[in-house]
Structures are given as structure tokens and as C-alpha cells.
Coordinates of N, CA and C in Angstrom, one line a residue:
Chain F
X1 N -6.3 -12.1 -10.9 CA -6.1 -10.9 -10.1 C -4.8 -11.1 -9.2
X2 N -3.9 -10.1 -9.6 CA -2.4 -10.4 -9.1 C -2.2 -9.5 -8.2
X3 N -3.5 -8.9 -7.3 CA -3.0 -7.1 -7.0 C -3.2 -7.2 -5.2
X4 N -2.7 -6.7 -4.5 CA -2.8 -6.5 -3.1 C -3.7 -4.8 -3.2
X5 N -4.7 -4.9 -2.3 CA -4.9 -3.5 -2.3 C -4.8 -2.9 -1.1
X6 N -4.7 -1.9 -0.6 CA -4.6 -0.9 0.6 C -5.0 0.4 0.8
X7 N -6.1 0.3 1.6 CA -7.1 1.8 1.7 C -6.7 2.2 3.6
X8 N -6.5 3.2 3.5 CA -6.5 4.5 2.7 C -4.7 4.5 1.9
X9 N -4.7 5.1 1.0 CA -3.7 6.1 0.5 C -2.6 6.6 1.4
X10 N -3.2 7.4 2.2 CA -2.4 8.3 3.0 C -3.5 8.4 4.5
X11 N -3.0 8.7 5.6 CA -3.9 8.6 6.6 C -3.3 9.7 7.7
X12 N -4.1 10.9 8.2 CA -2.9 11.7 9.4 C -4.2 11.5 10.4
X13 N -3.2 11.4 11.6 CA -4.0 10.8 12.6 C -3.3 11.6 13.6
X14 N -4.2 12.1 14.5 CA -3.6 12.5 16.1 C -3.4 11.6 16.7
X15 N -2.8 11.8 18.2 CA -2.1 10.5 19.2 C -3.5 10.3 19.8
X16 N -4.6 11.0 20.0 CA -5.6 10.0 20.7 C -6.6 9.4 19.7
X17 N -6.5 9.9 18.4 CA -7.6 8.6 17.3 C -7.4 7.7 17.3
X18 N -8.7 6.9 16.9 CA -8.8 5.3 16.5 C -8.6 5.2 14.8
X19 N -8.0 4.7 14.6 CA -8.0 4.2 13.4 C -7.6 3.0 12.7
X20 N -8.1 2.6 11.4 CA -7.8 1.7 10.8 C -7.2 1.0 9.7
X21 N -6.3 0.3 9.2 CA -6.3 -0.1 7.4 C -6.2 -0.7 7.5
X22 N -6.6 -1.1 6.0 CA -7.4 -2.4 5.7 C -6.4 -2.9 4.1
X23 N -6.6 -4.4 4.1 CA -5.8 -4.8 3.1 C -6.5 -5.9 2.6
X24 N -6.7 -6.0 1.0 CA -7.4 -7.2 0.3 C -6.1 -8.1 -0.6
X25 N -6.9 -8.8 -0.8 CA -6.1 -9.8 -2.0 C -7.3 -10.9 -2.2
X26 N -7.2 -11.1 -3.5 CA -7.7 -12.1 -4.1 C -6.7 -12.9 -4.6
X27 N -5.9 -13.6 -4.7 CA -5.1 -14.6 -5.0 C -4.9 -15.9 -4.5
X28 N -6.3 -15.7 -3.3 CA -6.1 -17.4 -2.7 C -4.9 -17.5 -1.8
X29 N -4.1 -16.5 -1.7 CA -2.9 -16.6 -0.5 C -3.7 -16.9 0.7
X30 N -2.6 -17.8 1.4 CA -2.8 -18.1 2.7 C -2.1 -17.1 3.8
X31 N -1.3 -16.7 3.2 CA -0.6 -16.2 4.4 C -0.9 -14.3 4.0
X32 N -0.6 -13.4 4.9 CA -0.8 -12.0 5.1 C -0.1 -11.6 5.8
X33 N 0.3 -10.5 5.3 CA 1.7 -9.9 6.2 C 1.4 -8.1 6.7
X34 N 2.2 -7.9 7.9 CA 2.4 -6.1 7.9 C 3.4 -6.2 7.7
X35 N 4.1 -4.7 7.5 CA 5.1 -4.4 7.5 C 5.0 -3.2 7.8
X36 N 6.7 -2.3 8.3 CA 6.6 -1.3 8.6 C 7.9 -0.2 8.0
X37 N 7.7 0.4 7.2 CA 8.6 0.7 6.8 C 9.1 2.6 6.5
X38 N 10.6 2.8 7.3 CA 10.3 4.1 7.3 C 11.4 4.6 6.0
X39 N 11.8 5.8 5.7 CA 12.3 6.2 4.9 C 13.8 6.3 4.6
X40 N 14.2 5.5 3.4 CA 15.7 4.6 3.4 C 15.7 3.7 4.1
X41 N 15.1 3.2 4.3 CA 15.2 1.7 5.5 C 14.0 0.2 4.9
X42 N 14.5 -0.5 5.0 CA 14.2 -2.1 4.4 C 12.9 -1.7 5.6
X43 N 12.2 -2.8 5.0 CA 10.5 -3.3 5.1 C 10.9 -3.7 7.1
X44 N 9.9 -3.6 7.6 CA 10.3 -4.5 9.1 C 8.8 -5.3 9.1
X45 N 9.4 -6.4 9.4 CA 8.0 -7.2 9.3 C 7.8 -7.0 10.6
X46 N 5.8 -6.4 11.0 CA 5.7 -6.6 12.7 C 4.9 -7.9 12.2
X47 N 4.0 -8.7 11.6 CA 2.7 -9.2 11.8 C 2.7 -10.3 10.8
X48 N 2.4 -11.9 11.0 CA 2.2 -12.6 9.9 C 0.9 -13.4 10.3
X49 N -0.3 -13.2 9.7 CA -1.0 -14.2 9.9 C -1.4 -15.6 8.6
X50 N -1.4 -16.5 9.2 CA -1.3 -18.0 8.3 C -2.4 -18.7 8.5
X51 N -3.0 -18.7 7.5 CA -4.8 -19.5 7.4 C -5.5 -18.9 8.8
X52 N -5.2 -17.5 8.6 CA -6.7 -16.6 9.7 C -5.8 -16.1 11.0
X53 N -4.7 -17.2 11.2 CA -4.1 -17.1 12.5 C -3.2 -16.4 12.7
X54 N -3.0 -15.7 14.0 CA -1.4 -15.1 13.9 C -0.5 -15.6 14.3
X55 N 0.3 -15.8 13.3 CA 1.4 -17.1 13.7 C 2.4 -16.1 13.8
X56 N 3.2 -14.7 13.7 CA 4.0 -14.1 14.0 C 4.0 -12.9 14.8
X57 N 4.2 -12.4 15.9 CA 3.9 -11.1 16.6 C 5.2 -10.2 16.5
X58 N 6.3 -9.8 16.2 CA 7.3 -9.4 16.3 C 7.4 -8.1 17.3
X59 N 7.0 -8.1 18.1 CA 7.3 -7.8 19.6 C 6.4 -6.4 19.0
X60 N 5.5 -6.1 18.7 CA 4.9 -5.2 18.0 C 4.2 -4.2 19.7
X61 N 4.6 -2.9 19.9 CA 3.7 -2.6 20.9 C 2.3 -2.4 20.4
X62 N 1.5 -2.7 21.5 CA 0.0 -3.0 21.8 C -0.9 -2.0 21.2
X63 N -0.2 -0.7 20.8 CA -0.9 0.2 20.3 C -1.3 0.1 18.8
X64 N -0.7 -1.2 18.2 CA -1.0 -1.7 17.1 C -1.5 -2.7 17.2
X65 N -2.9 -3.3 16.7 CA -3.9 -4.7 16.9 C -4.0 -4.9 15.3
X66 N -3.3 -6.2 15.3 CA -4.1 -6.6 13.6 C -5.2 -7.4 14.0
X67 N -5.7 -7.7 12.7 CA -7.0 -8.8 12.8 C -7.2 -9.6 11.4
X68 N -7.6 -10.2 11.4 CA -7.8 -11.2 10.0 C -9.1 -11.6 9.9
X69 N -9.9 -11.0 9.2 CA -12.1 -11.2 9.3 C -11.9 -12.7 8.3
X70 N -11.0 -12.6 7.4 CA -11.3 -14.0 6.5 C -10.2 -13.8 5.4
X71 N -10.2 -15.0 4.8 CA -8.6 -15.3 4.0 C -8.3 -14.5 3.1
X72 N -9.4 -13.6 2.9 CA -8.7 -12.4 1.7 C -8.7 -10.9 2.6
X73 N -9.2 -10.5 3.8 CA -8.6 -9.5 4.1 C -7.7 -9.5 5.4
X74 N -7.1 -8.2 6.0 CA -6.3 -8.0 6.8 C -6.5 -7.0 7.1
X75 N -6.7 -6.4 8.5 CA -6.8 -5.3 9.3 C -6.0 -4.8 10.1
X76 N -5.5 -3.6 10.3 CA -4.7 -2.6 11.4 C -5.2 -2.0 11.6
X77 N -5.5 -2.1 13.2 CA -6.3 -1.2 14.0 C -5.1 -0.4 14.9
X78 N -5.7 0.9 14.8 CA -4.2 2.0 15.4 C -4.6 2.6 16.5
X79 N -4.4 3.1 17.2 CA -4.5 3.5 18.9 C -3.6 4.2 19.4
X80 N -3.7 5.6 20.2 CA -3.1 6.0 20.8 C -1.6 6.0 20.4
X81 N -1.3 6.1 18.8 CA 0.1 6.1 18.3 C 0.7 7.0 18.6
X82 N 2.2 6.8 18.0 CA 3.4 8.1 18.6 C 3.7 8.9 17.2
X83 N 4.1 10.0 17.1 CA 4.8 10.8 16.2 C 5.8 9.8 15.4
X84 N 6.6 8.9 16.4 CA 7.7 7.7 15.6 C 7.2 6.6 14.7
X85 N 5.5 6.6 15.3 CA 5.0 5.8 14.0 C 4.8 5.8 13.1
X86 N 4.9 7.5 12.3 CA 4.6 7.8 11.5 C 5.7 6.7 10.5
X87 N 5.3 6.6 9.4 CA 5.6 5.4 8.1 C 5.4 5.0 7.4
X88 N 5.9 4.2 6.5 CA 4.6 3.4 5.2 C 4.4 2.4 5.7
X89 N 3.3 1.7 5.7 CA 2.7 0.4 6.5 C 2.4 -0.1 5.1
X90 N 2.9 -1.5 5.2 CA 2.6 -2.5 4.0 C 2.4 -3.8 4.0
X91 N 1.2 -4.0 3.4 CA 0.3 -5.0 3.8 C 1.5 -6.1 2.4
X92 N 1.1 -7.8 2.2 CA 1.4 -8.5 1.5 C 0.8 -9.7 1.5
X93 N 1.0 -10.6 0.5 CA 0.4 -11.8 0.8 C 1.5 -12.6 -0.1
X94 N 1.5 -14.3 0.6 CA 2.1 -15.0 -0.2 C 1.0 -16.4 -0.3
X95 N 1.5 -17.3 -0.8 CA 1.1 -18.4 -1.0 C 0.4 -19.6 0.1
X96 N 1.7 -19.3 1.4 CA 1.5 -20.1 2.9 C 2.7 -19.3 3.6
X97 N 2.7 -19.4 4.9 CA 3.5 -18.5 5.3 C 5.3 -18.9 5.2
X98 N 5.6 -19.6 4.3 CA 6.9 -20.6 4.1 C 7.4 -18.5 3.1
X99 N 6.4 -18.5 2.6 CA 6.8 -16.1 2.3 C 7.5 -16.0 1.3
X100 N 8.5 -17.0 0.5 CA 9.5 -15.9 0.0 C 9.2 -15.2 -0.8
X101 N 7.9 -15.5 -2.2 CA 7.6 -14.8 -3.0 C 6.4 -14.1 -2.5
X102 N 6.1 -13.0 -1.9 CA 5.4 -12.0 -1.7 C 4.8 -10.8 -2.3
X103 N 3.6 -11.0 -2.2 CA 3.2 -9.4 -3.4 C 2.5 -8.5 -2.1
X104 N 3.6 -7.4 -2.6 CA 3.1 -6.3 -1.8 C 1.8 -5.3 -2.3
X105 N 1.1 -4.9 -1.6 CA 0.4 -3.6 -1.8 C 0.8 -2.3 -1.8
X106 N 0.2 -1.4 -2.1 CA 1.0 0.1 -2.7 C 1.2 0.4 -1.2
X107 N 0.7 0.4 0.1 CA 1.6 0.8 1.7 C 0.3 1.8 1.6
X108 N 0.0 2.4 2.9 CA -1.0 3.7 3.7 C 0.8 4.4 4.1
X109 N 0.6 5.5 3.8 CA 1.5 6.6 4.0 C 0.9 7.5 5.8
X110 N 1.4 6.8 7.1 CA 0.6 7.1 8.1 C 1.7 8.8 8.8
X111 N 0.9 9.5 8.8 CA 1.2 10.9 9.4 C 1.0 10.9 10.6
X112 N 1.8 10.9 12.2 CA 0.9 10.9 13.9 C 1.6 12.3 13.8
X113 N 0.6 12.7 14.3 CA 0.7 14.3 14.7 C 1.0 14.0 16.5
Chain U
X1 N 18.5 -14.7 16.3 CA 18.1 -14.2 15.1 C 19.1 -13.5 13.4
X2 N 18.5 -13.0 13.3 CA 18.9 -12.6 11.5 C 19.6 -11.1 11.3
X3 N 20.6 -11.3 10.7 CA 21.2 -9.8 10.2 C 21.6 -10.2 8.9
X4 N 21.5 -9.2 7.8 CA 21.9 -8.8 6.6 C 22.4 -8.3 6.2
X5 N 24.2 -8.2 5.1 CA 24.5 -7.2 5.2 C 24.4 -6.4 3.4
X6 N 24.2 -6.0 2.9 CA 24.6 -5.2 1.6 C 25.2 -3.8 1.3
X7 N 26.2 -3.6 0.3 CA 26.2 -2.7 -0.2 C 25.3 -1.5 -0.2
X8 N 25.6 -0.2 0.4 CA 24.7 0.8 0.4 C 24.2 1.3 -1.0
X9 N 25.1 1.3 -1.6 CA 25.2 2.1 -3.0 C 26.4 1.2 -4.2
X10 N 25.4 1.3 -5.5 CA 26.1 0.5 -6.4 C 25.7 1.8 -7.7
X11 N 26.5 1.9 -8.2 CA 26.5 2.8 -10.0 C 27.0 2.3 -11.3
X12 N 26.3 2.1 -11.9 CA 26.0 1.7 -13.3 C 26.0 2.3 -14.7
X13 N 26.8 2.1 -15.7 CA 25.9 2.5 -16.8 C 25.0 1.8 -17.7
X14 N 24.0 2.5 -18.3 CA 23.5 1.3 -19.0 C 23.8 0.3 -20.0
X15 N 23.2 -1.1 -19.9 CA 23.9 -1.9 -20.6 C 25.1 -2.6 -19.9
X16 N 25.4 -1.7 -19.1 CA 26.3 -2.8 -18.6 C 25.9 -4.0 -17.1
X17 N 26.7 -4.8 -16.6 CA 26.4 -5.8 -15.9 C 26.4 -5.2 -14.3
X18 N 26.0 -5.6 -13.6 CA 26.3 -5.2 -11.7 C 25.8 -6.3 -11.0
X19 N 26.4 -6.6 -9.4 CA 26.3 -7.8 -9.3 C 25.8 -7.1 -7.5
X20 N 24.8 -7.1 -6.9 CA 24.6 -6.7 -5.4 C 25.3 -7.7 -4.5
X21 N 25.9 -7.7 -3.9 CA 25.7 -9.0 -2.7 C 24.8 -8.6 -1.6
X22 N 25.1 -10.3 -1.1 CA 24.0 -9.9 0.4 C 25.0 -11.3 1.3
X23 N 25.4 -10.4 2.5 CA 25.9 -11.7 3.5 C 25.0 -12.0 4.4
X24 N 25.0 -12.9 5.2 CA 23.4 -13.2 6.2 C 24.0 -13.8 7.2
X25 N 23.5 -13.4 8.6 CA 23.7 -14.5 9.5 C 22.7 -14.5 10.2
X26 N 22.1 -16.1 10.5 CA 21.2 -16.5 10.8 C 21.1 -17.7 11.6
X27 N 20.1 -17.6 12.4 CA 20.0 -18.6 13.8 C 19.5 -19.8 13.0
X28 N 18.4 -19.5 11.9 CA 17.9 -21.0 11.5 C 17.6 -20.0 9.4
X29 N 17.9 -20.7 8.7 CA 18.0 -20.0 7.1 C 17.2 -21.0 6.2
X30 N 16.4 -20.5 5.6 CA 15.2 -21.6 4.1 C 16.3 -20.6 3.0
X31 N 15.9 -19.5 3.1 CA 16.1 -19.1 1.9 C 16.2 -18.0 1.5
X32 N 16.8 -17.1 0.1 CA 16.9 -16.0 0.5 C 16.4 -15.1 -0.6
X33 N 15.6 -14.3 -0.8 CA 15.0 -13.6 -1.5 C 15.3 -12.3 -1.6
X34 N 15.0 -11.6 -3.1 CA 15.5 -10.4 -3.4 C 14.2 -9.9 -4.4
X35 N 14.0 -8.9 -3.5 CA 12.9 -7.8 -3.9 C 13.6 -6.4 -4.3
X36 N 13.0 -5.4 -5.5 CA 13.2 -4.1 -6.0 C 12.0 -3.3 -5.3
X37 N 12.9 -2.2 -5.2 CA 11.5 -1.3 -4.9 C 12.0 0.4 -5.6
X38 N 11.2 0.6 -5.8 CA 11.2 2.0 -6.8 C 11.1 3.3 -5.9
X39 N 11.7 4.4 -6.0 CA 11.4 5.5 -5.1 C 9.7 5.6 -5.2
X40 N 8.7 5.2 -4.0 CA 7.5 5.9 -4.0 C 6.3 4.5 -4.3
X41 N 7.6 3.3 -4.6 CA 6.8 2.6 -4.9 C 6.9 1.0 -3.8
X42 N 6.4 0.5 -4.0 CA 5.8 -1.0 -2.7 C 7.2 -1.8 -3.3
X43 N 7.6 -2.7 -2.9 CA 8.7 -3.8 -3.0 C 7.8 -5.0 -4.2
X44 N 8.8 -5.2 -5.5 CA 8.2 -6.0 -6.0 C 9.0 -7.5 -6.0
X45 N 8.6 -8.6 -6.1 CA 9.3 -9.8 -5.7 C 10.3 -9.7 -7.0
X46 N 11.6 -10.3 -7.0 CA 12.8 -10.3 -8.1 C 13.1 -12.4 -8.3
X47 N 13.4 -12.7 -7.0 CA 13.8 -13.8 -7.5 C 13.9 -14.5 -5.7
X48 N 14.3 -16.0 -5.9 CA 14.4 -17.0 -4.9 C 15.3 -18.0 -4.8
X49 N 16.0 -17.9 -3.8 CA 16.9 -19.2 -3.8 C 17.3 -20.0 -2.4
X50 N 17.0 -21.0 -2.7 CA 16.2 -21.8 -1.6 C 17.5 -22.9 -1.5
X51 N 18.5 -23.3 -3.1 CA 19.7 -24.2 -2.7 C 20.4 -23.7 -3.0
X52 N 22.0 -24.2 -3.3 CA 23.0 -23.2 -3.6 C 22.9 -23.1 -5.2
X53 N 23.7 -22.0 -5.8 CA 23.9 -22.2 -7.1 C 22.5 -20.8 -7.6
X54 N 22.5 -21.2 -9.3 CA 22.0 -20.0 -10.0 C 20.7 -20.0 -10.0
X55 N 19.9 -19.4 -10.7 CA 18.8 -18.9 -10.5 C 18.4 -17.8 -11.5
X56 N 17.9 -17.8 -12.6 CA 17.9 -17.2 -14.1 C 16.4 -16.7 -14.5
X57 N 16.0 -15.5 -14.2 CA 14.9 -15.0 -14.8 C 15.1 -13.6 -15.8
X58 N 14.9 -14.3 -17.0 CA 15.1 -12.8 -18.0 C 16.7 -12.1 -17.5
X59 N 16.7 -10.9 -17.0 CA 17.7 -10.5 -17.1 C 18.7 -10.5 -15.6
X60 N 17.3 -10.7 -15.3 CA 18.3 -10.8 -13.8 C 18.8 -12.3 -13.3
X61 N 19.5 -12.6 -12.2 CA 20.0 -13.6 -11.8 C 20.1 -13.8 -10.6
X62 N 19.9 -14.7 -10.2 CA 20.7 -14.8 -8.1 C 21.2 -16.0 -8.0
X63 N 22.2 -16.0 -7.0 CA 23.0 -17.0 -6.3 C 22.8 -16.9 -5.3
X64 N 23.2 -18.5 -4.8 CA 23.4 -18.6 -3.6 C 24.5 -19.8 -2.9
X65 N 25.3 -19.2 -2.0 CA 26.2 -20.3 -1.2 C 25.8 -20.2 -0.1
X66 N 25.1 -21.3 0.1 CA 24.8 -21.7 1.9 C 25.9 -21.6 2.7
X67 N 26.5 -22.3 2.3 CA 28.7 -22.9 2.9 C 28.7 -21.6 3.5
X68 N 28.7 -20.7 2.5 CA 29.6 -19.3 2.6 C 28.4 -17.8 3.4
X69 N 27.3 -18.4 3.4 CA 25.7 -17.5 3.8 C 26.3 -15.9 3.1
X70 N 26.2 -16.7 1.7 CA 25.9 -15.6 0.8 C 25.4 -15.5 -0.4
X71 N 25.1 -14.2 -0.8 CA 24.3 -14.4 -1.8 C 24.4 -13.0 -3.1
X72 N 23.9 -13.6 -4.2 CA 24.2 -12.0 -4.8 C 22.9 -12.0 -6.2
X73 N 22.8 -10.6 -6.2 CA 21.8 -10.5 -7.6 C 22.5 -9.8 -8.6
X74 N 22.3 -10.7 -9.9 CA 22.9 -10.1 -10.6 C 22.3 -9.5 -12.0
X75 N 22.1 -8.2 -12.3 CA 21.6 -7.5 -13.2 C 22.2 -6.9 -14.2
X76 N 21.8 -7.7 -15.9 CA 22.3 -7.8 -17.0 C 21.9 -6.8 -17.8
X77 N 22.4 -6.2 -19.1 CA 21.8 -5.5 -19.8 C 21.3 -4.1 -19.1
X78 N 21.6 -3.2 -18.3 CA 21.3 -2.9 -17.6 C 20.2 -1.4 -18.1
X79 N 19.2 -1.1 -17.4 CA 18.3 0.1 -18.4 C 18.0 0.6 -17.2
X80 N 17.2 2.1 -17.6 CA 17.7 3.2 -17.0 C 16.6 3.0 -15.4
X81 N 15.3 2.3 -16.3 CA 14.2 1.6 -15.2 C 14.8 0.8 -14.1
X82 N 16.0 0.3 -14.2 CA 16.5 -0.5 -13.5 C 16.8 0.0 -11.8
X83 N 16.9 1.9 -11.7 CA 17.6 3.0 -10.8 C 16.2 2.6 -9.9
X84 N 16.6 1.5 -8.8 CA 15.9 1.2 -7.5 C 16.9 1.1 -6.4
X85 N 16.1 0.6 -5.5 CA 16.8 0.2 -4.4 C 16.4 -1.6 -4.4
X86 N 17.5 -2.2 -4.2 CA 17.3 -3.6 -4.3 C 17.5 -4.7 -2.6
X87 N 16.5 -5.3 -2.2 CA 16.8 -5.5 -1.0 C 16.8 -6.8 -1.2
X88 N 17.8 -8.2 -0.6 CA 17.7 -9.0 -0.1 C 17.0 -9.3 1.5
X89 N 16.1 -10.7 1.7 CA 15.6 -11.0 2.3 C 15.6 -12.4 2.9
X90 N 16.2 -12.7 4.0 CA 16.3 -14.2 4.3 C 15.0 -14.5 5.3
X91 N 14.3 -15.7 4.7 CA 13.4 -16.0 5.7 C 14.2 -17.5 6.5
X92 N 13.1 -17.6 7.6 CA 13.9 -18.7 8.7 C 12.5 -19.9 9.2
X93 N 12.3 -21.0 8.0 CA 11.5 -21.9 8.0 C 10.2 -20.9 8.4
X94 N 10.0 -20.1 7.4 CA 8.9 -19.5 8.1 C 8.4 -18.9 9.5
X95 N 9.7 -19.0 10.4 CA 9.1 -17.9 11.4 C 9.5 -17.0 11.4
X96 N 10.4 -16.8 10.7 CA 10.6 -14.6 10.7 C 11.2 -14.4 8.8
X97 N 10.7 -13.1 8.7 CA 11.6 -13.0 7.4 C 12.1 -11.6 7.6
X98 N 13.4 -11.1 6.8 CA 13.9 -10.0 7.8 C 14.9 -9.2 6.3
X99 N 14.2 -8.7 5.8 CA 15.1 -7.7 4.9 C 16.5 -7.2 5.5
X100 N 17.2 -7.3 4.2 CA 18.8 -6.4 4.7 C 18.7 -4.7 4.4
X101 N 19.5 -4.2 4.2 CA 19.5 -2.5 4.2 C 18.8 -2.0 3.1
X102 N 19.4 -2.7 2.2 CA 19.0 -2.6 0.8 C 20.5 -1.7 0.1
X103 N 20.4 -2.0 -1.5 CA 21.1 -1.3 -2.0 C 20.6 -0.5 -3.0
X104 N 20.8 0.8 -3.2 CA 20.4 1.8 -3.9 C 21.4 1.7 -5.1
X105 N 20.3 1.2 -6.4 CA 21.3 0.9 -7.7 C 21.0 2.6 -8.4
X106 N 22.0 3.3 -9.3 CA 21.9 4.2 -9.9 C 22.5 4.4 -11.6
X107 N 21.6 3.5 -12.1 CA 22.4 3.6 -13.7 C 22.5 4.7 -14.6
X108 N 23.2 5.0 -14.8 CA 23.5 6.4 -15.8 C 23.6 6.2 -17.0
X109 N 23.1 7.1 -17.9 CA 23.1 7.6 -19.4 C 24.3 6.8 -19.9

């Protein structure tokens, strides 16, 4: 199994919901990534966690909480987001967090009203 | 930290050859990676290069000169599946990895 998955699809959310995505992989990857990415513009990594841990925060505001339950999933928890958040959010995983070859997941297409 | 630079836009016909670059400057450099991504679709991994010199999968290719913090992908035979956007990626011993702009390849008939 070579596949990253990412639920939901698509997600519209108002500025005061809670919400969540979620990201699997079976491949035994150690490492799990976010990313953020908006339209014509390269991937932005906010998030890397490495064997469970978060070993990268890239100055992410607080309105975004990842979490890691266990070595094959990955969580984003969303809070009180902005209209600017709106984006494709994309989960990945590699091997250990050393990253270069990375499999992405198809992204949550996020709408903030 | 990391900046990247590429080509916004490159055009093609098919069958024939095109070469992206990517310049980088970087506080601390492993290596530099080059991912495709499809209008609509997730970034798929292309290739790695971690010393200087080539790097040969099927049709595609990458280089790399540390000396010079650059790098290029090069796409052979060229087919019409090929019309993505192609992004180089330098990671930095694993603490940050940081896509360039990307370049929007367009092969024509």
C-alpha cells in the first residue's frame, strides 16, 4: 500500500467551528508532514512530526493544533480560522524525517467563510 | 534560511527535450528534490539528489552542483501528460524542507 489518504475531500467551515482532518498511511513511514498550499503557489510546509513527535513547528499560528494518535495517522485540528486560510492542506509521509522522497495525499480543499 | 529560484513558465513540443532549473540559497543544504504536480492534483515525488552530478529515472533526469547551488530537471521524449507544474525542493538535514515557485511546463501538439 503506496497511498496517503485524506478525509474530508473538501471541508467549509465558519470562523467560529471546530474542525478536523485527518490523514492515514500504511507504509511504515516514520515521518508525517502538513502542508499548506494556496493556488499557483509551491506546498508550505507548516508541520513535521518524526516517530510520534513534533520535531518541526514552522511558526504556524495557534489556530492550527496538529496531533499524531500513532505512526500511521496525523491530525489537524482547526479553530477559530480566517477567510486567508482558506487552501489545500496536504498531508505526506516519508520514510524518517531526512523527507526527500515524500508521498503526498490527494489535500482537504478548506473553504473559511 | 532557504530560498528557491525557478523559471515561471517553460513550453514545449512533444518529443522534444526541456531542462527546468532551480538555484537555492541556503543556511544549511542535504539535498534537492523535484516533485510534479498536475492541475487539481497532490505533488508526486520525480527524483533526488543528494551529491553532485546525474541522476537517471526513465525519462526524466536531475542534476546537481553543490559548488554552484544549482540544480536542473531534465525531461526527455516529451508527452502531452507531461503539461504540470514542476517544483524543486531543498531540504536542510532535515529541519526544514521548502519548495521553490514551481515551473508551469506546457507541451504542445
Amino acid at each position: 500500500d503506496t497511498e496517503v489518504t485524506q478525509t474530508p475531500k473538501h471541508l467549509v467551515m465558519g470562523m467560529t467551528n471546530k474542525k478536523s482532518l485527518k490523514c492515514e498511511q500504511h507504509m511504515g513511514h516514520r515521518a508525517m508532514y502538513w502542508y499548506k498550499q494556496k493556488a499557483k503557489k509551491p506546498p508550505e510546509l507548516m508541520f513535521v512530526y518524526s516517530y510520534e513527535k513534533l520535531s518541526i513547528n514552522e511558526s504556524v499560528p495557534s489556530r492550527f493544533s496538529p496531533e499524531c494518535p500513532n505512526s500511521s495517522l496525523l491530525n489537524l485540528h482547526l479553530h477559530a480560522l480566517q477567510p486567508e486560510d482558506s487552501a489545500l492542506y496536504l498531508c505526506a509521509s516519508s520514510q524518517d524525517r531526512q523527507g526527500f522522497e515524500q508521498f503526498f495525499g490527494p489535500g482537504t480543499r478548506l473553504t473559511v467563510l | 534560511g532557504q530560498s528557491l529560484e525557478q523559471p515561471s513558465e517553460v513550453t514545449a513540443v512533444e518529443g522534444a527535450i526541456v531542462q527546468i532549473n532551480c538555484t537555492y540559497q541556503t543556511s544549511g543544504f542535504y539535498g534537492l528534490s523535484w516533485y510534479q504536480q498536475h492541475d487539481g492534483g497532490a505533488p508526486t515525488f520525480l527524483s533526488y539528489n543528494a551529491l553532485d552530478g546525474l541522476e537517471e529515472t526513465g525519462r526524466f533526469s536531475s542534476f546537481l552542483s553543490r559548488s554552484d547551488s544549482y540544480g536542473y530537471l531534465l525531461l526527455q521524449e516529451l508527452q502531452m501528460k507531461d503539461s504540470a507544474s514542476y517544483f524543486c525542493a531543498a531540504d536542510n538535514y532535515g529541519q526544514n524542507f521548502v519548495f521553490g515557485p514551481g515551473t508551469r511546463l506546457s507541451v504542445l501538439p
